[in-house]
XYZ file of C-alpha atoms in Angstrom:
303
model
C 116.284 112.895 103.565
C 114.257 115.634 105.440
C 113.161 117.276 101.785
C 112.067 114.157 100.534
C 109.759 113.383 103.157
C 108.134 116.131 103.470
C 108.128 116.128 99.540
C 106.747 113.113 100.488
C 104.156 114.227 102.871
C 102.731 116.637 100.366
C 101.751 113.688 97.730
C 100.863 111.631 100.070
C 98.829 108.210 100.152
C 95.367 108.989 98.909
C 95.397 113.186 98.572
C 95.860 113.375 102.349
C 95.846 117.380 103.151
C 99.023 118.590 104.501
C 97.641 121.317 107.272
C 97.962 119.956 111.176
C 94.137 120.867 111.175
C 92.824 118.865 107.762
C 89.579 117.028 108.934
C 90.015 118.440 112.082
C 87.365 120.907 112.193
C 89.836 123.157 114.163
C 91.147 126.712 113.104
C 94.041 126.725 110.493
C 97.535 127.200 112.178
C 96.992 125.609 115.291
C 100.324 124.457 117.053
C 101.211 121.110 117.123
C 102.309 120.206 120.711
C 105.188 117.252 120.178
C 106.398 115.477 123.371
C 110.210 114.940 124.164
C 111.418 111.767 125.739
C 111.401 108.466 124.990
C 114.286 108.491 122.343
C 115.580 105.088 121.889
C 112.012 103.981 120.810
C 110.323 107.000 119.756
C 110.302 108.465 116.453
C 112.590 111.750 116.064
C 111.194 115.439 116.856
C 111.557 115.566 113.125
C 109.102 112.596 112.189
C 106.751 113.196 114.913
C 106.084 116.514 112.980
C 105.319 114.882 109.645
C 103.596 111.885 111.356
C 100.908 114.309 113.128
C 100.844 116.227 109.917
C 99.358 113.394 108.282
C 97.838 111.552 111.231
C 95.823 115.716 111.273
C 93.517 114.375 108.026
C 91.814 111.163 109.979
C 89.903 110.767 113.211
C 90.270 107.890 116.205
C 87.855 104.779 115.564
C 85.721 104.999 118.282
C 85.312 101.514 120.620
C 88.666 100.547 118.763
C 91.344 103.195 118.976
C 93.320 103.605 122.561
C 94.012 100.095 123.468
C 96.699 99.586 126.522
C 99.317 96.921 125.730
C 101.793 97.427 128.823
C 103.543 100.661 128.256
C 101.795 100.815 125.156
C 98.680 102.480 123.612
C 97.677 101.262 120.151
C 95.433 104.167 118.065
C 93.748 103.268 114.432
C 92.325 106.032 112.606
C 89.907 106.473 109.972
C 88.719 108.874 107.846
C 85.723 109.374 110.233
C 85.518 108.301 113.890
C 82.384 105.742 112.903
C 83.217 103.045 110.086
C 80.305 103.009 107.618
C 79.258 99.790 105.140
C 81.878 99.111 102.645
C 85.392 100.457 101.761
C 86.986 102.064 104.833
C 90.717 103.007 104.841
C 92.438 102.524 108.230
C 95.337 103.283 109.610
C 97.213 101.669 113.062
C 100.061 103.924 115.062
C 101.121 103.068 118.564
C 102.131 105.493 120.909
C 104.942 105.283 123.987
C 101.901 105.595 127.197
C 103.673 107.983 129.601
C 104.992 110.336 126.782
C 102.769 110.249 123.519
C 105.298 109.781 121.388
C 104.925 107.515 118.056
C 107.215 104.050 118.963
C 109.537 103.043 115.931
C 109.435 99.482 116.023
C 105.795 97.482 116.090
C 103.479 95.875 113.817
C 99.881 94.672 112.792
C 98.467 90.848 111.563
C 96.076 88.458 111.838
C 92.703 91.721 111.360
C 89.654 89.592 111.929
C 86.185 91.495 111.385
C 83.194 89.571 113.237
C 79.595 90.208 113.243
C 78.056 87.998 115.920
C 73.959 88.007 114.876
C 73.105 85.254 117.042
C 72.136 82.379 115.255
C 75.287 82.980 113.198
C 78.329 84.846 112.773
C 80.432 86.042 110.027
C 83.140 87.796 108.556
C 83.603 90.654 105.698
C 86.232 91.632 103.005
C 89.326 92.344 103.777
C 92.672 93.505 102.356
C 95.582 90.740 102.581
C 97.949 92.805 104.120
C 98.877 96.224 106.162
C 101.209 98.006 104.357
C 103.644 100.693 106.012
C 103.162 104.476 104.901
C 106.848 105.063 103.451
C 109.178 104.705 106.591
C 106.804 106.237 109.071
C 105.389 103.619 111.787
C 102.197 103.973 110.538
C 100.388 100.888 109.230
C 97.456 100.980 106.710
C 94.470 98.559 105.548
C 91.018 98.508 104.770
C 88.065 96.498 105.261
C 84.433 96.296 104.244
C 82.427 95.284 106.425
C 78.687 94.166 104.835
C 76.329 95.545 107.194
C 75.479 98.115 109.559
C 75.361 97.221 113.296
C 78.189 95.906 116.360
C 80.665 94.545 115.225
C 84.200 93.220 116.965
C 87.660 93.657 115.079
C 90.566 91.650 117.060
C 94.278 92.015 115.616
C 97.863 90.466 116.496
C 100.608 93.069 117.529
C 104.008 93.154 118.335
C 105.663 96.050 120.069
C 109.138 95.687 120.173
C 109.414 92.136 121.775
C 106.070 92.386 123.482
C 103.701 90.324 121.684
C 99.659 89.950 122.034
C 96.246 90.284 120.965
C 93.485 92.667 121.177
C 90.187 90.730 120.571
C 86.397 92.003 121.147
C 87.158 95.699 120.175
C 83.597 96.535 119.448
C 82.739 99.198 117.254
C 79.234 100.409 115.326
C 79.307 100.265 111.586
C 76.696 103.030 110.089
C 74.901 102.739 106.719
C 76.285 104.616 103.713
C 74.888 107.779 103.268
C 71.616 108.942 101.005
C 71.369 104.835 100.379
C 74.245 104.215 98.083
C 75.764 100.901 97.843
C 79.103 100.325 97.876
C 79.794 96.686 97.863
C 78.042 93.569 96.308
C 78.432 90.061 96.031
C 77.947 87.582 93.581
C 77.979 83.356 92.998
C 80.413 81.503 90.648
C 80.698 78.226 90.414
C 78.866 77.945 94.083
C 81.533 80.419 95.525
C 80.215 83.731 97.068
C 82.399 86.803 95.872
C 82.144 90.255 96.670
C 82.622 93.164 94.504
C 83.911 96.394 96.739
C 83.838 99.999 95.805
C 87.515 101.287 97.142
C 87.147 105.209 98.487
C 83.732 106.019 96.832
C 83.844 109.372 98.868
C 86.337 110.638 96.611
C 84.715 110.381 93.313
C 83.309 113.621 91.291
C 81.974 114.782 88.588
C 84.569 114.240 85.384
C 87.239 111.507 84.877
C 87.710 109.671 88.181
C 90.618 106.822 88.059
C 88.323 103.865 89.715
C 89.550 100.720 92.022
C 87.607 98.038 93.047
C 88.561 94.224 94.765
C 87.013 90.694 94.180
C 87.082 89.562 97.590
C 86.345 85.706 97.883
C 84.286 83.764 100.800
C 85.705 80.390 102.325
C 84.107 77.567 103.611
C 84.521 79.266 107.142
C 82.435 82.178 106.702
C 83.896 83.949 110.663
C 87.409 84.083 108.629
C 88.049 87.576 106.810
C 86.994 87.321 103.296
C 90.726 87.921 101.117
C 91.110 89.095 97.911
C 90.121 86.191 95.246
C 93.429 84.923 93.520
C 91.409 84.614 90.616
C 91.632 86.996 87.746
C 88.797 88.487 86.338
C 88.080 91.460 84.221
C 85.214 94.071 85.231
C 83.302 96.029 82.406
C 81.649 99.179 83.900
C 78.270 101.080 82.242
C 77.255 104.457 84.211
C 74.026 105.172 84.133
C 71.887 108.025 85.834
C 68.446 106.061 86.507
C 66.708 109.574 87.425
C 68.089 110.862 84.221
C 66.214 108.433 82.390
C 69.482 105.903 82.416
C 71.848 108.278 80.302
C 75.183 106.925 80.328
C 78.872 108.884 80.005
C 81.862 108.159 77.165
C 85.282 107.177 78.157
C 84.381 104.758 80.661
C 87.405 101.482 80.993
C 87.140 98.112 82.482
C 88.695 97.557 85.515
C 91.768 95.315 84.905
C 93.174 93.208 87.583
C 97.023 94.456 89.078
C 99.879 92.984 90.679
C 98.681 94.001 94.137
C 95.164 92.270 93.573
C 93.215 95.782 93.118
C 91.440 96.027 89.893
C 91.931 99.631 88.075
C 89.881 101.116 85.560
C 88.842 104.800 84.739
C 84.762 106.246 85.506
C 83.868 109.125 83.881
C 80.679 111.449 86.023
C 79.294 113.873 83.866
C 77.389 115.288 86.077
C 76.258 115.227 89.853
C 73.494 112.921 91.007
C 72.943 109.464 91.799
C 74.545 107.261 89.637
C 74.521 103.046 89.318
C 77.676 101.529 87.853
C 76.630 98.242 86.704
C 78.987 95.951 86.117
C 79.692 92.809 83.702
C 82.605 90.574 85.449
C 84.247 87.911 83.232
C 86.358 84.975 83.858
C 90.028 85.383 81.956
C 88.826 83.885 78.885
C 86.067 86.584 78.436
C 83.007 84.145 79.462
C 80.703 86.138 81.316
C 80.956 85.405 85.233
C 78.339 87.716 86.878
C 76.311 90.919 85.596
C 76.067 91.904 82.385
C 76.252 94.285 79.315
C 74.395 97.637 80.266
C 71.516 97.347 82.346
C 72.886 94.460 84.655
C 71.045 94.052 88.173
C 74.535 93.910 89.584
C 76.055 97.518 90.394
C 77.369 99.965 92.666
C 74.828 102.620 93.522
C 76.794 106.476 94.089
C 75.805 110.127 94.661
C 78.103 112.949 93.731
């Protein structure tokens, strides 16, 4: 069991370096200090290893991570401590107070994004569920949030049989970098979707596999905006627009999955700035939003 996870470890969720100093900024083979006690709700000395291994890659959400729930202290990390507009992965651990060590037994619900701008409020896309990294207690989700600014994030938690909720976390949400968009919405049949970009970061230049989610807007626009049950199909056409609109070949739709994510393939020939316009159809093939080619709804990148 100890092979296959760190097996496990290595391949991990997303590319996730394994070095206890990835996106850490720190030298390479710096110890990792794991605290003793705690054992009959603490992880092993075993998993605490692998669990800071991987925990190593992302950073604390500032305004959000190190909430006290009794003996408890929740964390959520990120890939950087400030969440920007759009896709952001996150990821929810809690720790035993008095000892640091991970707890075994908790979970995560009920994530509700809020923007309060006064005269109104509203939510943001969100994924329908937190899913556990293999056996590790270490819960991860993402959400998108539209705009850059405050913002509060409240979540449910249970911690063994201590139950609660944090509410009013507040925490900044930066623009994308260099002006790229990453998410955009669209009307059908008087129904605001929204079309988000899942880990642009990662894309380069060559064959990138792509994933995207249609995230739907209720009549309550404060509640998180879930992934549409609808199924659609998502026609993509690169273009370079300081390159005089040159496209790339081997480009494929993105096709809806099981788990609601919509999967296709983008190939970047070269670096730059690129807009992926985008041509969404219902599942009959009638066009739904965008278009063929040049459509004035896309995704705006730079590699």
């Amino acid at each position: 069991m100890k092979d296959k996870r760190i097996v496990f470890v290595i391949v991990l969720f997303l590319g996730v370096l394994f070095s206890a100093c990835s996106g850490s900024g720190n030298d390479e083979n710096v110890p990792i200090n794991i605290p003793t006690g705690d054992n009959d709700v603490c992880c092993s000395q075993d998993d605490e290893i692998l669990i800071s291994q991987i925990l190593a890659a992302y950073n604390e959400v500032t305004g959000l991570s190190r909430q006290s729930a009794g003996d408890y202290t929740v964390k959520v990390y990120a890939r950087t401590a400030t969440l920007q507009v759009g896709y952001n992965d996150i990821y929810f651990t809690v720790e035993k107070t008095g000892s640091g060590r991970h707890v075994k037994d908790f979970t995560v619900s009920d994530l509700s994004p809020l923007m309060d701008m006064g005269m109104m409020k509203h939510s943001t896309p969100i994924a329908n569920k937190l899913d556990q990294i293999e056996s590790f207690p270490i819960y991860h989700t993402w959400v998108a949030p539209l705009m850059a600014g405050e913002w509060t994030l409240s979540f449910n938690y249970r911690i063994k049989d201590l139950k609660g909720t944090f509410s009013g976390g507040t925490i900044t949400i930066e623009p994308t970098p260099n002006e790229q968009v990453w998410i955009k919405s669209f009307k059908w049949n008087d129904v605001t979707y929204y079309l988000t970009l899942a880990q642009p970061q990662d894309l380069k230049t060559g064959v990138n596999p792509l994933r995207a989610y249609i995230s739907k807007k209720g009549d309550d626009g404060t509640l998180p905006y879930l992934p549409a049950s609808e199924t659609f199909t998502i026609d993509i056409y690169p273009t370079m627009p300081d390159m005089g609109n040159h496209t790339s070949p081997n480009n494929e739709p993105l096709i809806r999955q099981e788990d609601g994510s919509y999967k296709g393939q983008l190939n970047l020939t070269m670096t730059g700035v690129w807009d992926i316009h985008l041509h969404v159809k219902d599942a009959a093939g009638n066009t739904v939003a965008g278009g063929e080619e040049l459509s004035g709804l896309y995704w705006t990148i730079s590699i």
